[in-house]
Coordinates of C-alpha atoms in Angstrom, one line a residue:
X1383 CA -12.1 40.6 14.6
X1384 CA -9.6 43.1 12.5
X1385 CA -10.5 41.1 9.3
X1386 CA -14.6 41.4 10.4
X1387 CA -14.3 45.2 10.6
X1388 CA -11.9 45.6 7.8
X1389 CA -14.9 43.6 5.0
X1390 CA -17.2 45.1 7.2
X1391 CA -15.8 48.8 5.9
X1392 CA -15.2 47.5 1.8
X1393 CA -19.0 46.1 2.2
X1394 CA -20.0 49.3 3.1
X1395 CA -18.5 51.4 0.4
X1396 CA -19.9 49.1 -2.1
X1397 CA -23.8 49.8 -0.4
X1398 CA -22.6 53.6 -0.9
X1399 CA -21.3 53.1 -4.4
X1400 CA -24.5 51.3 -5.1
X1401 CA -26.4 54.3 -3.9
X1402 CA -24.2 56.9 -5.8
X1403 CA -25.8 55.3 -9.3
X1404 CA -29.0 55.1 -8.0
X1405 CA -29.5 58.8 -7.0
X1406 CA -27.8 59.6 -10.2
X1407 CA -30.5 58.2 -12.0
X1408 CA -33.1 60.0 -9.7
X1409 CA -31.4 62.8 -11.4
X1410 CA -30.2 63.8 -7.9
X1411 CA -26.7 64.7 -9.0
X1412 CA -25.3 66.5 -6.2
X1413 CA -26.3 63.4 -3.5
X1414 CA -25.0 61.3 -5.9
X1415 CA -21.5 62.5 -5.8
X1416 CA -21.6 62.7 -2.1
X1417 CA -22.2 59.1 -1.9
X1418 CA -18.8 58.2 -4.8
X1419 CA -17.2 60.3 -2.4
X1420 CA -18.0 58.7 0.9
X1421 CA -17.3 55.6 -1.0
X1422 CA -13.8 56.7 -1.6
X1423 CA -13.3 57.9 2.0
X1424 CA -14.1 54.2 3.1
X1425 CA -11.7 52.5 0.6
X1426 CA -8.9 54.8 1.4
X1427 CA -9.4 54.2 4.9
X1428 CA -9.4 50.0 4.6
X1429 CA -6.1 50.6 2.7
X1430 CA -4.9 52.5 5.5
X1431 CA -5.7 49.8 7.8
X1432 CA -3.8 47.6 5.1
X1433 CA -1.0 49.2 5.8
X1434 CA -1.6 48.8 9.7
X1435 CA -1.8 45.4 9.5
X1436 CA 1.2 45.7 7.9
X1437 CA 3.3 47.3 10.2
X1438 CA 1.6 45.7 13.0
X1439 CA 2.6 41.7 11.2
X1440 CA -1.1 40.8 11.9
X1441 CA -0.4 37.5 10.6
X1442 CA -3.8 36.6 10.8
X1443 CA -4.3 39.0 7.9
X1444 CA -4.0 36.0 4.6
X1445 CA -2.4 39.0 2.7
X1446 CA 0.0 39.9 5.9
X1447 CA 0.5 36.5 6.3
X1448 CA 1.6 35.5 2.7
X1449 CA 3.7 38.5 1.7
X1450 CA 5.6 40.0 5.4
X1451 CA 8.0 38.5 8.3
X1452 CA 8.5 40.0 11.7
X1453 CA 12.4 40.4 10.7
X1454 CA 11.7 42.5 7.5
X1455 CA 12.8 46.1 8.0
X1456 CA 9.6 48.5 8.3
X1457 CA 9.8 50.5 5.4
X1458 CA 9.3 47.1 3.7
X1459 CA 6.6 45.8 5.5
X1460 CA 4.9 48.9 4.8
X1461 CA 5.7 48.4 1.0
X1462 CA 4.8 44.9 0.8
X1463 CA 0.9 46.3 1.1
X1464 CA 1.2 46.8 -2.7
X1465 CA 4.0 44.0 -3.6
X1466 CA 1.2 41.7 -3.7
X1467 CA -2.0 40.9 -6.2
X1468 CA -4.6 41.6 -3.0
X1469 CA -2.9 45.0 -2.2
X1470 CA -2.2 46.3 -5.7
X1471 CA -5.5 45.3 -6.7
X1472 CA -7.0 47.6 -3.3
X1473 CA -4.5 50.3 -4.3
X1474 CA -6.0 50.3 -8.0
X1475 CA -9.3 50.4 -6.4
X1476 CA -8.4 53.5 -3.9
X1477 CA -6.8 55.8 -7.2
X1478 CA -9.6 55.2 -9.2
X1479 CA -11.7 56.7 -6.3
X1480 CA -9.1 59.1 -5.4
X1481 CA -8.9 60.5 -8.9
X1482 CA -12.6 60.7 -8.7
X1483 CA -12.7 62.4 -5.8
X1484 CA -10.2 65.1 -6.9
X1485 CA -12.2 65.6 -10.3
X1486 CA -15.6 66.7 -8.1
X1487 CA -13.6 68.7 -5.9
X1488 CA -12.1 70.7 -8.2
X1489 CA -14.2 71.2 -11.2
X1490 CA -16.4 73.8 -10.2
X1491 CA -18.2 75.5 -13.4
X1492 CA -22.0 75.6 -12.3
X1493 CA -22.9 75.2 -16.0
X1494 CA -21.5 71.6 -16.6
X1495 CA -22.8 70.3 -13.3
X1496 CA -24.3 67.4 -15.7
X1497 CA -21.2 67.1 -17.8
X1498 CA -19.1 66.4 -14.1
X1499 CA -22.4 64.1 -12.5
X1500 CA -21.6 62.2 -15.7
X1501 CA -17.8 61.7 -15.2
X1502 CA -18.8 61.0 -11.7
X1503 CA -21.2 58.2 -12.5
X1504 CA -18.8 56.4 -14.8
X1505 CA -16.0 56.8 -12.4
X1506 CA -18.3 55.3 -9.8
X1507 CA -18.9 51.8 -11.9
X1508 CA -15.2 51.6 -12.9
X1509 CA -14.6 51.6 -9.0
X1510 CA -17.7 49.4 -8.2
X1511 CA -16.5 47.1 -10.9
X1512 CA -13.5 46.3 -9.7
X1513 CA -14.4 46.2 -5.7
X1514 CA -17.2 43.9 -6.5
X1515 CA -13.6 41.8 -8.3
X1516 CA -11.8 42.4 -5.3
X1517 CA -14.2 41.1 -2.4
X1518 CA -15.4 38.0 -4.2
X1519 CA -11.7 36.5 -6.0
X1520 CA -8.7 39.0 -4.1
X1521 CA -9.8 39.8 -0.7
X1522 CA -6.8 41.2 1.0
X1523 CA -8.7 41.0 4.5
X1524 CA -9.1 37.5 4.6
X1525 CA -8.7 35.6 7.3
X1526 CA -6.4 32.6 9.1
X1527 CA -7.4 30.6 11.6
X1528 CA -5.9 29.9 14.0
X1529 CA -3.3 32.6 14.0
X1530 CA 0.3 32.2 12.5
X1531 CA 3.0 33.0 14.5
X1532 CA 5.2 34.1 11.7
X1533 CA 4.6 34.9 8.4
X1534 CA 6.3 33.9 4.8
X1535 CA 7.8 37.1 4.1
X1536 CA 8.0 39.7 0.6
X1537 CA 10.1 38.3 -2.4
X1538 CA 13.3 39.5 -1.6
X1539 CA 13.9 41.2 -5.0
X1540 CA 11.1 43.7 -4.3
X1541 CA 13.0 44.8 -1.1
X1542 CA 14.6 47.3 -2.5
X1543 CA 14.1 51.2 -2.2
X1544 CA 13.3 52.4 -5.3
X1545 CA 11.0 49.2 -6.2
X1546 CA 8.7 50.5 -3.2
X1547 CA 7.9 53.9 -4.9
X1548 CA 7.7 52.4 -8.3
X1549 CA 4.5 50.7 -8.2
X1550 CA 2.4 53.6 -6.9
X1551 CA 3.4 55.9 -9.9
X1552 CA 2.8 53.3 -11.9
X1553 CA -0.9 52.9 -10.7
X1554 CA -1.4 56.5 -10.5
X1555 CA -0.4 56.6 -14.4
X1556 CA -2.5 53.4 -16.2
X1557 CA -5.2 53.5 -13.2
X1558 CA -5.0 57.1 -13.8
X1559 CA -6.7 56.8 -17.2
X1560 CA -9.2 54.8 -15.7
X1561 CA -10.6 59.4 -15.0
X1562 CA -9.8 59.9 -19.2
X1563 CA -12.2 57.4 -20.1
X1564 CA -14.6 59.2 -17.6
X1565 CA -14.0 62.5 -19.0
X1566 CA -14.5 60.8 -22.9
X1567 CA -17.4 59.0 -21.9
X1568 CA -19.3 61.4 -20.1
X1569 CA -18.1 64.1 -23.1
X1570 CA -19.9 61.8 -25.9
X1571 CA -22.8 61.5 -24.1
X1572 CA -23.1 64.9 -23.4
X1573 CA -22.4 65.9 -27.2
X1574 CA -19.9 68.1 -25.4
X1575 CA -16.8 66.5 -26.9
X1576 CA -15.0 69.7 -28.4
X1577 CA -12.5 72.2 -27.5
X1578 CA -13.9 73.1 -24.3
X1579 CA -13.6 69.3 -23.3
X1580 CA -10.1 69.3 -24.0
X1581 CA -9.2 71.9 -21.6
X1582 CA -11.0 70.8 -18.5
X1583 CA -9.5 67.4 -19.2
X1584 CA -5.7 68.0 -20.8
X1585 CA -4.5 68.6 -16.9
X1586 CA -6.1 65.2 -15.9
X1587 CA -4.7 63.1 -18.6
X1588 CA -1.3 64.9 -18.1
X1589 CA -1.0 63.9 -15.0
X1590 CA -1.6 60.3 -15.5
X1591 CA 0.7 60.6 -18.3
X1592 CA 3.1 62.1 -16.0
X1593 CA 2.7 59.5 -13.4
X1594 CA 2.9 56.2 -15.8
X1595 CA 6.4 57.9 -17.3
X1596 CA 8.2 58.4 -14.1
X1597 CA 6.8 54.7 -13.4
X1598 CA 8.3 53.3 -16.2
X1599 CA 11.3 55.2 -15.7
X1600 CA 11.4 54.2 -12.1
X1601 CA 11.1 50.5 -13.5
X1602 CA 13.8 50.9 -15.9
X1603 CA 16.3 52.2 -13.1
X1604 CA 15.8 49.0 -10.4
X1605 CA 15.9 46.3 -13.2
X1606 CA 19.2 48.4 -14.1
X1607 CA 21.0 48.0 -10.9
X1608 CA 18.8 45.6 -9.2
X1609 CA 18.5 42.2 -11.2
X1610 CA 22.3 42.1 -12.8
X1611 CA 22.0 42.1 -16.5
X1612 CA 23.8 45.3 -17.1
X1613 CA 20.2 46.1 -19.1
X1614 CA 17.6 48.5 -18.6
X1615 CA 14.9 47.1 -20.6
X1616 CA 14.6 44.0 -21.7
X1617 CA 10.8 43.9 -23.2
X1618 CA 9.6 42.1 -20.2
X1619 CA 6.0 41.1 -21.7
X1620 CA 4.9 43.1 -17.9
X1621 CA 7.6 46.0 -18.8
X1622 CA 5.4 46.3 -21.9
X1623 CA 2.3 46.2 -20.2
X1624 CA 3.0 49.7 -19.2
X1625 CA 4.7 50.9 -22.4
X1626 CA 1.4 49.9 -24.5
X1627 CA -0.8 52.1 -22.7
X1628 CA 2.1 55.0 -22.6
X1629 CA 2.0 55.0 -26.1
X1630 CA -1.5 55.1 -27.0
X1631 CA -1.5 58.2 -24.0
X1632 CA 0.7 60.1 -26.1
X1633 CA -1.2 59.5 -29.4
X1634 CA -4.4 60.7 -27.6
X1635 CA -2.3 63.9 -26.4
X1636 CA -1.6 64.8 -29.4
X1637 CA -4.6 64.7 -30.3
X1638 CA -6.3 66.5 -28.0
X1639 CA -4.0 69.3 -29.1
X1640 CA -5.7 69.1 -32.5
X1641 CA -9.0 69.0 -30.4
X1642 CA -7.9 71.9 -28.2
X1643 CA -6.8 74.4 -30.6
X1644 CA -9.0 73.1 -34.0
X1645 CA -12.3 71.3 -32.6
X1646 CA -11.4 68.4 -35.1
X1647 CA -10.0 64.8 -34.2
X1648 CA -13.0 63.9 -31.7
X1649 CA -13.3 60.5 -32.7
X1650 CA -9.8 60.1 -32.4
X1651 CA -9.4 61.4 -29.0
X1652 CA -12.4 59.4 -27.7
X1653 CA -11.5 55.8 -29.4
X1654 CA -7.6 56.5 -28.2
X1655 CA -8.8 57.5 -24.5
X1656 CA -11.2 54.0 -25.0
X1657 CA -7.7 52.2 -26.3
X1658 CA -5.3 53.6 -23.4
X1659 CA -7.6 52.4 -20.7
X1660 CA -8.1 49.2 -21.9
X1661 CA -4.7 48.3 -22.5
X1662 CA -4.1 49.2 -18.5
X1663 CA -6.6 46.4 -18.3
X1664 CA -4.8 44.3 -20.4
X1665 CA -1.4 45.3 -18.5
X1666 CA -3.8 44.4 -15.4
X1667 CA -4.9 40.8 -16.8
X1668 CA -0.5 40.1 -18.1
X1669 CA 0.1 40.7 -14.6
X1670 CA -2.5 38.8 -12.9
X1671 CA -3.4 35.9 -14.3
X1672 CA -0.5 33.6 -14.2
X1673 CA -0.5 33.9 -17.9
X1674 CA 3.2 35.0 -17.4
X1675 CA 6.2 34.3 -15.8
X1676 CA 8.3 36.9 -14.5
X1677 CA 9.9 39.1 -11.6
X1678 CA 6.9 41.7 -12.0
X1679 CA 4.2 39.6 -11.9
X1680 CA 1.3 39.3 -9.0
X1681 CA -0.1 36.4 -9.0
X1682 CA -0.6 32.8 -10.6
X1683 CA -4.3 32.4 -10.7
X1684 CA -6.3 31.8 -13.9
X1685 CA -9.9 31.8 -12.4
X1686 CA -9.0 35.3 -11.0
X1687 CA -7.8 36.1 -14.6
X1688 CA -11.4 35.1 -16.6
X1689 CA -12.9 36.8 -14.5
X1690 CA -10.0 40.4 -15.3
X1691 CA -10.4 39.0 -19.2
X1692 CA -14.1 39.9 -18.7
X1693 CA -14.0 43.1 -16.9
X1694 CA -11.9 44.2 -19.9
X1695 CA -14.3 43.2 -22.3
X1696 CA -17.4 44.4 -20.4
X1697 CA -15.8 47.8 -19.9
X1698 CA -14.1 48.3 -22.9
X1699 CA -17.4 46.5 -25.2
X1700 CA -19.2 49.5 -23.6
X1701 CA -17.3 52.0 -24.0
X1702 CA -17.1 51.4 -27.7
X1703 CA -20.8 51.4 -28.4
X1704 CA -21.3 54.5 -26.6
X1705 CA -18.7 55.9 -29.0
X1706 CA -20.4 54.4 -31.7
X1707 CA -23.6 55.7 -30.9
X1708 CA -22.8 58.8 -29.1
X1709 CA -19.9 60.4 -31.5
X1710 CA -20.9 63.1 -34.1
X1711 CA -20.4 63.1 -37.5
X1712 CA -17.0 64.8 -38.2
X1713 CA -17.2 67.5 -41.6
X1714 CA -14.7 66.5 -44.3
X1715 CA -12.1 68.7 -43.2
X1716 CA -9.2 69.6 -46.0
X1717 CA -5.4 69.8 -44.0
X1718 CA -2.6 70.5 -46.3
X1719 CA 0.2 67.7 -45.7
X1720 CA 2.9 70.2 -44.8
X1721 CA 0.4 71.4 -41.7
X1722 CA 0.8 70.6 -38.5
X1723 CA -2.2 68.5 -38.4
X1724 CA -1.0 66.4 -40.6
X1725 CA 2.4 65.9 -38.9
X1726 CA 0.4 65.0 -35.8
X1727 CA -1.9 62.4 -37.4
X1728 CA 1.4 60.9 -39.1
X1729 CA 2.6 60.5 -35.4
X1730 CA 0.1 59.0 -34.3
X1731 CA 0.4 56.2 -36.9
X1732 CA 3.5 55.7 -36.3
X1733 CA 2.2 55.9 -32.2
X1734 CA -0.1 53.1 -33.0
X1735 CA 2.4 51.0 -35.5
X1736 CA 5.0 50.7 -32.8
X1737 CA 1.6 49.9 -30.1
X1738 CA 0.8 47.5 -32.4
X1739 CA 4.2 45.6 -32.7
X1740 CA 4.6 45.8 -28.9
X1741 CA 0.9 44.1 -28.5
X1742 CA 1.6 41.5 -30.8
X1743 CA 4.5 40.3 -29.4
X1744 CA 3.4 40.3 -26.1
X1745 CA -0.1 38.2 -26.5
X1746 CA 0.9 36.2 -29.7
X1747 CA 3.5 33.8 -27.3
X1748 CA 0.5 34.0 -24.8
X1749 CA -1.8 32.3 -27.8
X1750 CA 0.4 29.8 -28.8
X1751 CA 1.1 28.8 -25.1
X1752 CA -3.0 27.8 -25.8
X1753 CA -1.8 25.1 -27.9
X1754 CA 1.0 24.3 -26.8
X1755 CA 3.3 25.3 -28.4
X1756 CA 6.4 28.1 -27.4
X1757 CA 8.5 30.7 -29.4
X1758 CA 10.5 33.2 -27.3
X1759 CA 9.7 37.1 -28.7
X1760 CA 12.4 39.5 -27.5
X1761 CA 14.9 42.2 -28.0
X1762 CA 15.7 41.1 -31.6
X1763 CA 11.9 41.0 -32.9
X1764 CA 11.4 44.5 -31.5
X1765 CA 14.5 46.2 -31.9
X1766 CA 14.6 44.3 -36.0
X1767 CA 11.2 45.8 -37.0
X1768 CA 10.8 49.3 -34.8
X1769 CA 14.0 50.6 -35.9
X1770 CA 13.5 51.3 -39.0
X1771 CA 10.2 53.3 -38.3
X1772 CA 11.8 55.4 -35.1
X1773 CA 14.2 57.1 -38.2
X1774 CA 11.1 58.5 -39.4
X1775 CA 8.8 59.1 -36.4
X1776 CA 12.3 61.3 -35.1
X1777 CA 12.2 63.4 -38.5
X1778 CA 8.5 63.1 -38.8
X1779 CA 8.7 65.4 -34.5
X1780 CA 11.9 67.4 -35.7
X1781 CA 9.7 69.2 -38.2
X1782 CA 5.7 69.0 -37.0
X1783 CA 6.0 71.2 -34.5
X1784 CA 7.7 73.8 -37.2
X1785 CA 4.9 73.3 -39.2
X1786 CA 1.6 76.0 -38.9
X1787 CA -2.4 75.2 -38.2
X1788 CA -4.0 74.7 -41.4
X1789 CA -2.1 76.4 -43.6
X1790 CA 0.0 75.3 -46.0
X1791 CA 3.7 76.6 -45.5
X1792 CA 6.1 77.8 -48.1
X1793 CA 9.4 75.0 -48.2
X1794 CA 11.4 78.2 -48.5
X1795 CA 10.5 78.5 -44.9
X1796 CA 12.8 74.7 -44.0
X1797 CA 15.4 75.4 -46.2
X1798 CA 17.0 75.8 -42.9
X1799 CA 16.0 72.5 -41.2
X1800 CA 17.5 70.9 -44.6
X1801 CA 20.7 72.8 -44.1
X1802 CA 20.8 71.4 -40.2
X1803 CA 19.5 67.6 -41.8
X1804 CA 22.7 67.5 -43.8
X1805 CA 24.9 68.8 -40.6
X1806 CA 23.4 65.9 -38.8
X1807 CA 24.5 63.3 -41.3
X1808 CA 28.1 64.8 -41.4
X1809 CA 28.6 64.6 -37.9
X1810 CA 27.1 61.2 -38.0
X1811 CA 29.5 59.9 -40.5
X1812 CA 32.2 61.7 -38.2
X1813 CA 31.4 59.3 -35.4
X1814 CA 30.8 56.3 -37.1
X1815 CA 34.7 56.6 -38.9
X1816 CA 35.9 57.5 -35.9
X1817 CA 34.4 55.0 -33.6
X1818 CA 35.0 52.2 -36.7
X1819 CA 31.3 51.3 -36.3
X1820 CA 30.3 50.8 -40.0
X1821 CA 26.3 49.9 -39.2
X1822 CA 23.5 51.7 -40.9
X1823 CA 21.3 51.4 -38.3
X1824 CA 23.5 53.0 -36.0
X1825 CA 24.1 56.3 -38.7
X1826 CA 20.5 56.6 -39.1
X1827 CA 19.8 56.6 -36.2
X1828 CA 22.6 58.9 -34.7
X1829 CA 21.6 61.3 -37.8
X1830 CA 17.5 61.5 -36.5
X1831 CA 18.4 61.6 -32.6
X1832 CA 20.9 64.5 -33.4
X1833 CA 18.1 66.4 -36.6
X1834 CA 15.4 66.4 -33.5
X1835 CA 18.0 67.8 -30.6
X1836 CA 19.7 70.7 -33.5
X1837 CA 15.6 71.5 -34.4
X1838 CA 14.5 72.1 -31.2
X1839 CA 18.1 74.3 -30.2
X1840 CA 17.4 76.2 -34.0
X1841 CA 14.0 76.7 -31.9
X1842 CA 15.1 77.8 -29.1
X1843 CA 18.1 80.2 -31.1
X1844 CA 15.3 81.8 -33.1
X1845 CA 13.9 82.7 -29.6
X1846 CA 10.2 80.7 -29.3
X1847 CA 11.0 80.7 -25.3
X1848 CA 10.9 84.2 -25.3
X1849 CA 8.2 84.8 -27.4
X1850 CA 6.0 81.8 -26.7
X1851 CA 6.7 80.7 -23.4
X1852 CA 3.5 78.1 -23.5
X1853 CA 6.0 76.4 -26.1
X1854 CA 8.4 75.1 -23.1
X1855 CA 7.1 72.3 -22.4
X1856 CA 6.7 71.3 -25.8
X1857 CA 10.5 71.8 -26.4
X1858 CA 12.1 70.0 -23.3
X1859 CA 9.8 66.7 -23.6
X1860 CA 10.4 66.5 -27.3
X1861 CA 14.5 67.6 -26.6
X1862 CA 14.0 64.5 -24.3
X1863 CA 13.5 61.9 -26.7
X1864 CA 16.1 62.7 -28.7
X1865 CA 18.6 62.4 -26.3
X1866 CA 16.5 59.5 -24.8
X1867 CA 17.0 57.8 -28.5
X1868 CA 20.6 59.0 -29.2
X1869 CA 22.1 57.3 -26.2
X1870 CA 20.0 54.1 -26.5
X1871 CA 21.6 53.9 -30.2
X1872 CA 25.1 54.9 -28.6
X1873 CA 24.8 52.7 -26.2
X1874 CA 23.8 49.8 -27.8
X1875 CA 26.1 49.8 -29.7
X1876 CA 29.5 51.2 -27.7
X1877 CA 29.0 49.0 -24.6
X1878 CA 29.6 45.2 -24.0
X1879 CA 30.1 42.3 -21.6
X1880 CA 32.6 40.2 -19.7
X1881 CA 31.8 36.7 -18.3
X1882 CA 34.8 35.4 -16.0
X1883 CA 36.0 33.5 -13.2
X1884 CA 38.4 34.5 -10.8
X1885 CA 39.6 33.1 -7.3
X1886 CA 40.6 35.7 -4.5
X1887 CA 43.6 37.9 -5.6
X1888 CA 43.9 36.6 -9.3
X1889 CA 43.7 39.1 -11.7
X1890 CA 42.0 39.2 -14.6
X1891 CA 42.5 41.9 -17.6
X1892 CA 40.5 42.6 -21.2
X1893 CA 39.8 45.8 -23.2
X1894 CA 42.6 47.8 -21.3
X1895 CA 40.6 47.0 -18.4
X1896 CA 42.4 44.8 -15.4
X1897 CA 40.1 43.4 -12.4
X1898 CA 41.7 42.4 -9.1
X1899 CA 39.7 40.4 -6.7
X1900 CA 40.9 41.5 -3.5
X1901 CA 38.7 40.6 -0.5
X1902 CA 35.8 38.4 0.5
X1903 CA 34.0 38.6 4.0
X1904 CA 30.7 37.4 5.3
X1905 CA 28.2 39.2 7.7
X1906 CA 24.6 39.1 8.7
X1907 CA 22.7 42.4 8.3
X1908 CA 18.5 41.8 9.9
X1909 CA 16.9 39.4 7.3
X1910 CA 19.7 38.1 5.5
X1911 CA 23.2 36.9 5.2
X1912 CA 25.3 38.5 2.9
X1913 CA 29.2 37.8 1.0
X1914 CA 30.7 41.1 0.5
X1915 CA 33.5 41.4 -2.1
X1916 CA 36.2 43.4 -3.0
X1917 CA 37.5 44.0 -6.6
X1918 CA 40.6 47.0 -7.3
X1919 CA 39.5 47.7 -11.0
X1920 CA 42.4 49.8 -13.0
X1921 CA 41.5 51.6 -16.2
X1922 CA 44.4 53.5 -17.6
X1923 CA 45.6 55.7 -15.5
X1924 CA 42.0 55.2 -13.0
X1925 CA 42.4 53.5 -10.2
X1926 CA 38.6 52.5 -8.3
X1927 CA 36.9 49.6 -6.4
X1928 CA 33.8 47.7 -7.1
X1929 CA 31.8 46.3 -4.3
X1930 CA 29.1 43.7 -5.4
X1931 CA 27.7 41.2 -3.1
X1932 CA 25.0 37.9 -3.3
X1933 CA 22.8 38.1 -0.2
X1934 CA 20.7 34.5 0.9
X1935 CA 17.2 35.6 3.0
X1936 CA 15.8 33.7 5.5
X1937 CA 12.3 34.2 5.3
X1938 CA 12.1 33.5 1.9
X1939 CA 14.9 31.1 1.7
X1940 CA 16.1 32.8 -1.7
X1941 CA 19.7 34.6 -3.1
X1942 CA 19.8 37.5 -4.8
X1943 CA 23.1 39.3 -6.5
X1944 CA 23.6 43.5 -5.9
X1945 CA 25.8 45.1 -8.2
X1946 CA 28.7 47.9 -7.8
X1947 CA 28.5 50.5 -9.9
X1948 CA 31.1 53.4 -11.3
X1949 CA 29.6 55.5 -12.7
X1950 CA 32.0 58.3 -14.6
X1951 CA 30.8 61.4 -17.8
X1952 CA 30.5 58.9 -20.0
X1953 CA 30.1 55.5 -19.1
X1954 CA 29.2 53.3 -16.2
X1955 CA 31.1 50.6 -14.6
X1956 CA 29.3 47.8 -13.5
X1957 CA 29.9 44.6 -12.0
X1958 CA 28.1 41.5 -10.5
X1959 CA 28.7 38.8 -9.2
X1960 CA 27.3 35.3 -8.4
X1961 CA 26.9 33.1 -5.9
X1962 CA 29.1 30.5 -5.0
X1963 CA 28.8 26.6 -4.9
X1964 CA 29.2 25.7 -1.1
X1965 CA 32.6 23.8 -2.1
X1966 CA 33.9 25.9 -4.7
X1967 CA 36.8 29.0 -4.6
X1968 CA 36.3 30.0 -7.7
X1969 CA 33.7 32.8 -8.7
X1970 CA 31.5 33.7 -10.9
X1971 CA 31.8 37.4 -12.2
X1972 CA 29.7 39.5 -14.9
X1973 CA 31.1 43.1 -15.9
X1974 CA 29.5 45.8 -18.2
X1975 CA 30.8 48.6 -19.8
X1976 CA 27.8 51.1 -20.4
X1977 CA 28.2 53.7 -22.4
X1978 CA 26.4 57.0 -22.2
X1979 CA 23.6 55.3 -20.0
X1980 CA 23.1 58.1 -18.0
X1981 CA 21.7 59.8 -21.7
X1982 CA 18.6 57.3 -21.0
X1983 CA 17.9 58.7 -17.8
X1984 CA 18.5 62.6 -18.5
X1985 CA 16.3 62.2 -21.2
X1986 CA 13.3 60.6 -19.9
X1987 CA 14.0 63.1 -17.0
X1988 CA 13.4 65.8 -20.1
X1989 CA 10.3 63.9 -20.9
X1990 CA 9.0 64.1 -17.7
X1991 CA 9.4 67.5 -17.1
X1992 CA 8.1 68.7 -19.9
X1993 CA 5.1 66.3 -19.3
X1994 CA 5.1 68.0 -16.1
X1995 CA 5.1 71.8 -16.7
X1996 CA 2.3 71.2 -19.5
X1997 CA 0.0 70.0 -16.8
X1998 CA 0.1 73.8 -15.6
X1999 CA 0.2 75.5 -19.1
X2000 CA -2.8 77.7 -19.8
X2001 CA -1.9 78.2 -23.8
X2002 CA -0.5 75.6 -26.1

């Protein structure tokens, strides 16, 4: 009964979505928009139904049976709604609907009614495509007869408070770029992809970008403390799936700046919008097709993967055709090399280069696997190729905002920043010498990051915030980028790890540090057994405890490792343990000293806060 009712609502949602298209072609635009909004309400209702089915452990619903269990805490029962392929795809569709409906509500310019109706038309068709995909291949309301007494449970790795909120934020980000695509296509069709279009579209693009940044940050923090390997980014293909639209979206934002102020880079803007959402769809394919083996992946179903590839092909090809047919031919524009436009173009080229490197490293192993060949593409590939270009990118980020729009700047105006750059080189040499770490990559990384940070501090000192407060979002975000990369370089060179085996009451000493295995206990907590340990750590005169544990879940039968972290101002002491063999008294452990890890989170927070402020600013 529950399944039939939910499926009936889904079918009604499709019906009203088709009606919306029908009335659009009859030029009854207001009615078309209302029908889309009504279809959106129905799909939101079905998502709330699914949440209720998880909450009430209704195992007659296949998605609930496969991803929940009566022993699970209610918090994780609800989170199980989007912790699987079917439920997360429904959330995907809900977010497409919400973005479209919010735009239809908050955009009320009478002179742009035709533009608005085209935006909703394109958004409705994206909504319709994925809704058909949901019902035909991934229905979350499929019924099981007879009804099982108990469910199979949720992957224990996903049973974490941070991971509960990570997927919704991630989806609000890269699915939010669906509205960006609709805005661009509407602008192309109506021949009004101009400065006014950029003003209208800016907050919607920034909202999606901010949410995507938050989602990536939450995923990175979760991986750091939950997976027990001591790192924050492993260049996992599914991690890359969210990074790629972020890079394209960042390039899009900078192109929109030029379009908004100078009415230039129209083709760049529309093309980047298409690329951004297409890469979001590529991420959907990677997560759901089964081509990847990852803790982040949802499904292992090649048939679904083929369907998603068809969707990507149809949406991308259709968008490109509209782009080619409707793009206005731009008149040649002469920009001085030392102008802000030129540096925005250069930065965008670097962002697209980074995107290409990540895309190649992500899909190349997949292509080889088709021919029964395997290759491992990991951090070494990305770090080796990207690092030299990151230095140049950071320097361009430092200089570009100091230039003027469409004007040649006098070199004398940049002399002070030459002195700042020399100061950064000297400080980098001092850091290298004092730490006895003579490495060219480290030296260039510190120097270029410091140059970006000090350049922004120089702007603040000159009073740009007081005179032009609308620069604040950019200053915060760029400061965040500088702190982020500085922390990455210092963390990668001054952190270290140690694997060891230890018995209870035994002490291990290394690197002016001693770890004593003090205690061990086992307890039952809701749906798992937990073996807790206690280590006494001595670092110089400081004494503290770390208490890592391992958990053995009942349903599904799986073991996870829970880390213990002691934060200090400059570093983290980080300890994880392995699940011991039944007859062994020796415990395997991993100790990590992570230097300046908090700087990475601080940099990301500044980037997010700057982006958030940019949503609401009226001027650039």
